[in-house]
XYZ file of N, CA and C in Angstrom:
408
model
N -30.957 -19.522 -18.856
C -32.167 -18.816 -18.486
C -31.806 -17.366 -18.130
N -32.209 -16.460 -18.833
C -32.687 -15.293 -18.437
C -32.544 -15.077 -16.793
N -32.023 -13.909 -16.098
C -32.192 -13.299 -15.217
C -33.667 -12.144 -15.062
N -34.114 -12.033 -13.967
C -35.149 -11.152 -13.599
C -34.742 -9.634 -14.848
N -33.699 -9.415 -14.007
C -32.861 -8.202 -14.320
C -32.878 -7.988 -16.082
N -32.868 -9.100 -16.856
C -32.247 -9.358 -18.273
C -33.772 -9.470 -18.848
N -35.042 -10.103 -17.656
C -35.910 -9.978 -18.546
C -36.791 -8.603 -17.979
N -36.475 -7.961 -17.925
C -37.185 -6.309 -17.305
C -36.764 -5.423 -17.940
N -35.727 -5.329 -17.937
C -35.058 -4.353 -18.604
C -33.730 -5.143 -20.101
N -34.375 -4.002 -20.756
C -34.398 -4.036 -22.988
C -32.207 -4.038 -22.931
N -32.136 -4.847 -23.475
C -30.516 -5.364 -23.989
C -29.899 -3.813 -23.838
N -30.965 -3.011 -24.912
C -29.767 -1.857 -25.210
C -29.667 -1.021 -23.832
N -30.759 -0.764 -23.035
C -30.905 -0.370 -21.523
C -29.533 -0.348 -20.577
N -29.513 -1.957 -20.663
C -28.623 -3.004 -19.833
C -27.203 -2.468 -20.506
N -26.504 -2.488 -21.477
C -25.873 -2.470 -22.300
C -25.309 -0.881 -22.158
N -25.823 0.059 -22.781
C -25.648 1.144 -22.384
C -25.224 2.151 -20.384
N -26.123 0.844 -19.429
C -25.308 1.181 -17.958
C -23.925 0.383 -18.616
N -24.311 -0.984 -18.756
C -22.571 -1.511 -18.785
C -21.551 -0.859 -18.758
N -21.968 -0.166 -20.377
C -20.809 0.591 -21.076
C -20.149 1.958 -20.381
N -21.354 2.137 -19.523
C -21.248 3.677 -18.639
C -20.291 3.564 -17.180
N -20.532 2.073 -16.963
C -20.037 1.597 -15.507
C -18.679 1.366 -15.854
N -18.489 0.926 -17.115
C -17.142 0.329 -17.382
C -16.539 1.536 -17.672
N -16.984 2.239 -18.872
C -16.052 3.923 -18.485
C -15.919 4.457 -17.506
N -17.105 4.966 -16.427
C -16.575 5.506 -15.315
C -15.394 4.523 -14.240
N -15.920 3.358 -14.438
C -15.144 2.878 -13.064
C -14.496 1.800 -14.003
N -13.347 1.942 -14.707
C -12.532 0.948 -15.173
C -12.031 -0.094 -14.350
N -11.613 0.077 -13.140
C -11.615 -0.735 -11.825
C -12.469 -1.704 -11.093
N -13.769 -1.162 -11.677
C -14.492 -2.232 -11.041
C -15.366 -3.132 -11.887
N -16.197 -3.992 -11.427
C -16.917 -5.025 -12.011
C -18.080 -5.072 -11.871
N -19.124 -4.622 -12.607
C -20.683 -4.606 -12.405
C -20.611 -6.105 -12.761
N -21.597 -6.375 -11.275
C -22.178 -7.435 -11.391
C -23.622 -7.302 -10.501
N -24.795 -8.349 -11.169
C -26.286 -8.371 -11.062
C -26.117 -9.844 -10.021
N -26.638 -9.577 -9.128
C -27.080 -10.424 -7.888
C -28.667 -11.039 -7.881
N -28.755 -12.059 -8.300
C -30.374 -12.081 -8.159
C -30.550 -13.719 -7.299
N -31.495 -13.666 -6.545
C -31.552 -15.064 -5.738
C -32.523 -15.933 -7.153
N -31.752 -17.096 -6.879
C -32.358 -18.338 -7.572
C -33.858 -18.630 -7.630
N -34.605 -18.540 -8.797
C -36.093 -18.964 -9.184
C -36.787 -19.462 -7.700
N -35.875 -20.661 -7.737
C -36.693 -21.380 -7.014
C -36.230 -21.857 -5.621
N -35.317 -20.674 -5.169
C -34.640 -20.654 -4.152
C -35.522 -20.398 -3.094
N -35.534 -20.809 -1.644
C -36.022 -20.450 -0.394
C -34.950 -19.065 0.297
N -34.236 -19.073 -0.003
C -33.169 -17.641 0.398
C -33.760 -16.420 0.075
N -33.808 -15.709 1.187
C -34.031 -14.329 1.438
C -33.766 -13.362 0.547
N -34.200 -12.575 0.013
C -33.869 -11.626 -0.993
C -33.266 -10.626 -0.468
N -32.041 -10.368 -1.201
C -31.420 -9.130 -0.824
C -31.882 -8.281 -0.902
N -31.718 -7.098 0.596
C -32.297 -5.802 0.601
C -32.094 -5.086 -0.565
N -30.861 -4.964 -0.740
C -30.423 -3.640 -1.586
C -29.010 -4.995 -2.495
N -29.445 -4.452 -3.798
C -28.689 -5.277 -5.346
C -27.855 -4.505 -5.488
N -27.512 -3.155 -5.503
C -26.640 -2.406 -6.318
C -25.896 -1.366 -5.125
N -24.551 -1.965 -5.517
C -23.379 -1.148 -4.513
C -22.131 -0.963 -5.298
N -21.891 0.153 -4.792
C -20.266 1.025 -5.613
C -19.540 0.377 -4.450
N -18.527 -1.051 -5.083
C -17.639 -0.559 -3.830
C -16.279 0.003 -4.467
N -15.415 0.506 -3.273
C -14.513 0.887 -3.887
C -12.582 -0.019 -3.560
N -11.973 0.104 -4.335
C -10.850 -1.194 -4.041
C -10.235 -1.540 -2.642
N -10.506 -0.386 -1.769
C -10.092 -0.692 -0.320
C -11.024 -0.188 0.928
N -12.356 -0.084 0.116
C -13.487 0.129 1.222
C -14.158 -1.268 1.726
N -14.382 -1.070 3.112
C -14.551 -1.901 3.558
C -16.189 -2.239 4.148
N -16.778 -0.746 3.896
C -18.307 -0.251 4.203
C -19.061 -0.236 2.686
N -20.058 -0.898 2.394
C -21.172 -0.563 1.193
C -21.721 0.283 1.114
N -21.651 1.134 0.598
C -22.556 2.317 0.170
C -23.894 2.217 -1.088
N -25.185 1.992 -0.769
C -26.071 1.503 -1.248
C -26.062 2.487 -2.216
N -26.589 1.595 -3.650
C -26.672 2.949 -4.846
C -28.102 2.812 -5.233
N -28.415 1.725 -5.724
C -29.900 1.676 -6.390
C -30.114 0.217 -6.348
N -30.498 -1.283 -6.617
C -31.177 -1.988 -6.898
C -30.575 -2.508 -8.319
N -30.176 -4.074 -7.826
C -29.907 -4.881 -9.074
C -28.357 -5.612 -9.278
N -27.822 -4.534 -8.689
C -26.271 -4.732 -9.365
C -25.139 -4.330 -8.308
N -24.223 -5.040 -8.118
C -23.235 -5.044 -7.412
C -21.538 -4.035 -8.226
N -21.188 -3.380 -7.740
C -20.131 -3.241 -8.482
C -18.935 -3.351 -7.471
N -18.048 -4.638 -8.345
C -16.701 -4.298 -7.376
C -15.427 -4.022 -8.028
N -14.207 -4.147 -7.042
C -12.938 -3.532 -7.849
C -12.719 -4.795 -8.970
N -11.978 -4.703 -9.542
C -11.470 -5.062 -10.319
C -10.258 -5.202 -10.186
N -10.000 -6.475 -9.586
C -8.666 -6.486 -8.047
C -8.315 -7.645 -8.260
N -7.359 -8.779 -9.065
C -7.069 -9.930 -8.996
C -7.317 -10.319 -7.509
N -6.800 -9.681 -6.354
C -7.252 -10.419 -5.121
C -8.206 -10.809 -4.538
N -9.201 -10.195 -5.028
C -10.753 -9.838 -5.049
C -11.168 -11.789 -4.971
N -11.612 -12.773 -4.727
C -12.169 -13.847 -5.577
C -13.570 -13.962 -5.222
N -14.014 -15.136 -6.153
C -15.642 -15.251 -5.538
C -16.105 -15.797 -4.009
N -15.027 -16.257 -3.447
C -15.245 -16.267 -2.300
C -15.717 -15.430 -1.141
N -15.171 -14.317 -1.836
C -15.169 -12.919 -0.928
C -16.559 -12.514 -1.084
N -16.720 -12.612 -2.619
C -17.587 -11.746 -3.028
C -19.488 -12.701 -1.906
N -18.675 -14.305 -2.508
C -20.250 -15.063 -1.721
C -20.288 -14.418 0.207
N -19.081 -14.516 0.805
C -19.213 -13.911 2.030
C -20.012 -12.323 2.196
N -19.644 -11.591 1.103
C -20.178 -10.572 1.132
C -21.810 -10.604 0.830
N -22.486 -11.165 0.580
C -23.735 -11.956 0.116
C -24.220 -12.222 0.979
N -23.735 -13.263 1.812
C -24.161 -13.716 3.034
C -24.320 -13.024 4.166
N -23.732 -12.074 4.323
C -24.053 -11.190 5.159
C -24.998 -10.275 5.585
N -25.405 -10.330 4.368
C -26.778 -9.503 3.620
C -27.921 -10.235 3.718
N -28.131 -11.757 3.533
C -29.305 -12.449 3.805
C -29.336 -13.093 5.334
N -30.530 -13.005 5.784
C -30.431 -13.935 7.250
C -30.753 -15.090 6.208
N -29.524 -16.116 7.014
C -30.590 -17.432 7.047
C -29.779 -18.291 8.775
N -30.717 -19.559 8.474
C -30.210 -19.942 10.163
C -28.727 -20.817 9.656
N -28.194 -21.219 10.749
C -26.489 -21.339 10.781
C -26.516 -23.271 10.045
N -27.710 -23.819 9.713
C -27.541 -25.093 8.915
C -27.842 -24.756 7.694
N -28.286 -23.715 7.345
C -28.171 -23.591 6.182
C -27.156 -23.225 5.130
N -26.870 -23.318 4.082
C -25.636 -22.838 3.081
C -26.403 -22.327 2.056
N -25.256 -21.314 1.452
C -25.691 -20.466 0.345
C -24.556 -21.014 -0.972
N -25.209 -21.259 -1.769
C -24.474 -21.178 -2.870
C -24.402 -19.968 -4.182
N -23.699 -20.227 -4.994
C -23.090 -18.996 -5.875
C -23.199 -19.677 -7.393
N -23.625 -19.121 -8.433
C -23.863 -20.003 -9.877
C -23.579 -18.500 -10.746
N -22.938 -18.939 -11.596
C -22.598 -18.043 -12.874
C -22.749 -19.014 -13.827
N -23.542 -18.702 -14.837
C -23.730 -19.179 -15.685
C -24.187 -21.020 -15.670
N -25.134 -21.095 -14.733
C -25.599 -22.517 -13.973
C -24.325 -23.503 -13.677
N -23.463 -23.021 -13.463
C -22.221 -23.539 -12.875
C -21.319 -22.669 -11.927
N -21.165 -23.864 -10.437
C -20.761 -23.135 -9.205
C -18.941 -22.785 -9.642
N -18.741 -21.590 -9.474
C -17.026 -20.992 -9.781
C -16.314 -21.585 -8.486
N -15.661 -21.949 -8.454
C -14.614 -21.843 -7.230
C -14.442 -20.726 -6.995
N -14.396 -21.039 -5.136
C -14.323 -19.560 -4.520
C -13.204 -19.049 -4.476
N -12.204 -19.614 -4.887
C -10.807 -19.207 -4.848
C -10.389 -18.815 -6.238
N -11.350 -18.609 -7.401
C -11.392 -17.862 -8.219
C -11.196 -16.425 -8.247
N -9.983 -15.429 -9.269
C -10.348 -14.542 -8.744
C -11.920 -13.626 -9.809
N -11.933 -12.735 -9.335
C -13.109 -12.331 -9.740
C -12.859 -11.978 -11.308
N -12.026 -10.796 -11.608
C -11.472 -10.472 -12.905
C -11.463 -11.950 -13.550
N -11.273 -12.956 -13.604
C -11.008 -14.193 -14.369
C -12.289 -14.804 -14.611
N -13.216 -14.464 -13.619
C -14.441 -14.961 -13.728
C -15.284 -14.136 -14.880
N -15.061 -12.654 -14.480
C -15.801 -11.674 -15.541
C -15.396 -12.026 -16.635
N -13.972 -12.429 -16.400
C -13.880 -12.162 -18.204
C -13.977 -13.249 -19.144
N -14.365 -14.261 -18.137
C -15.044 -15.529 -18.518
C -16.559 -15.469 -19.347
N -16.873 -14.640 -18.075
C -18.506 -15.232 -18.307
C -19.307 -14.016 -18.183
N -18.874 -12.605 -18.669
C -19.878 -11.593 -18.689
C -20.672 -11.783 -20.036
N -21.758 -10.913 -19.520
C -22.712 -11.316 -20.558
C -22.454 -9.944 -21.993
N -23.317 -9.550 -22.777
C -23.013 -8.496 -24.125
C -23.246 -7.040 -23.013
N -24.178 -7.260 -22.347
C -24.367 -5.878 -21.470
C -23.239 -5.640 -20.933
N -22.295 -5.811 -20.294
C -21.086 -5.627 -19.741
C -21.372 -6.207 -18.383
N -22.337 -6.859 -17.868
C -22.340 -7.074 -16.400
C -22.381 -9.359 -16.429
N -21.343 -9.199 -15.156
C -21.490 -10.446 -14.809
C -23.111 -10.379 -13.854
N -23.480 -11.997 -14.304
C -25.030 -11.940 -13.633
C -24.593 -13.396 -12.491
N -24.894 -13.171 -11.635
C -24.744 -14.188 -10.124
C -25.372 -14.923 -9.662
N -26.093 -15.658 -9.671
C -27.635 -15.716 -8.781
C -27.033 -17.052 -7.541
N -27.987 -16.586 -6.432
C -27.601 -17.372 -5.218
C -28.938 -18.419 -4.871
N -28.475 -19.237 -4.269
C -29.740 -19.998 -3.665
C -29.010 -20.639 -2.538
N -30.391 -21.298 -1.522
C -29.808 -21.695 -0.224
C -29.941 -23.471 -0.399
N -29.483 -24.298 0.434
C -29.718 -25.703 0.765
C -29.892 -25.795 2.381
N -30.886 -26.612 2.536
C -30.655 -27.168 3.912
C -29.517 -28.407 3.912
N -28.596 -28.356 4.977
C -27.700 -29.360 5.260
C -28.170 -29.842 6.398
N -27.277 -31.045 6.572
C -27.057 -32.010 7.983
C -28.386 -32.138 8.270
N -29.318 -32.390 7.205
C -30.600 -33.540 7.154
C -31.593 -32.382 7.923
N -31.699 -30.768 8.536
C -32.502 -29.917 8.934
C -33.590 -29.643 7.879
């Protein structure tokens, strides 16, 4: 299924940032954050951040898309903590992480994941959703 992001904006659109993100920042990894259809989880304020390989502060850019280093140490673990931080939810709840309707291990690193599963635009697409646990 289509992302928000994938159905709004035209392939060559998408395709052409890719190609622009990947020249300027060879280092890092555009990736599109979007919460799950039919998720109860909070929507992220702000989609689109430059980070940079040893910053530790987000610097908001525009809406949609995440960019990170391109850092074998980097994994999706990091990246879901970094996520979570960004949505309230209450402390029984959990967030999960899906690329390509299958959850990555968080001990994945990220580079292995992109180069798994990016899409023709150049961007890995993410989408999160929440569960209630422990029967709440």
């Amino acid at each position: 299924m289509a992302s928000q992001y994938q159905r709004l904006v035209p392939l060559e659109v998408r395709r052409a940032e890719g190609e622009r993100v990947r020249a300027k920042h060879p280092d890092k990894i555009p990736i599109i954050v979007e919460r799950a259809q039919r998720s109860r989880a909070p929507e992220l304020d702000k989609k689109k951040y430059l980070k940079k390989k040893k910053s530790v502060v987000s610097t908001p850019v525009l809406s949609h898309a995440s960019f990170l280093p391109n850092d074998t140490k980097r994994n999706v673990g990091q990246l879901c903590f970094l996520i979570r931080q960004r949505v309230s939810l209450r402390p029984e709840e959990a967030l999960f992480f899906f690329v390509n309707n299958s959850m990555p291990p968080s001990s994945s690193p990220l580079s292995a994941v992109y180069e798994e599963h990016h899409e023709d635009d150049m961007f890995l697409y993410l989408t999160y959703s929440n569960e209630s646990v422990y029967g709440a």
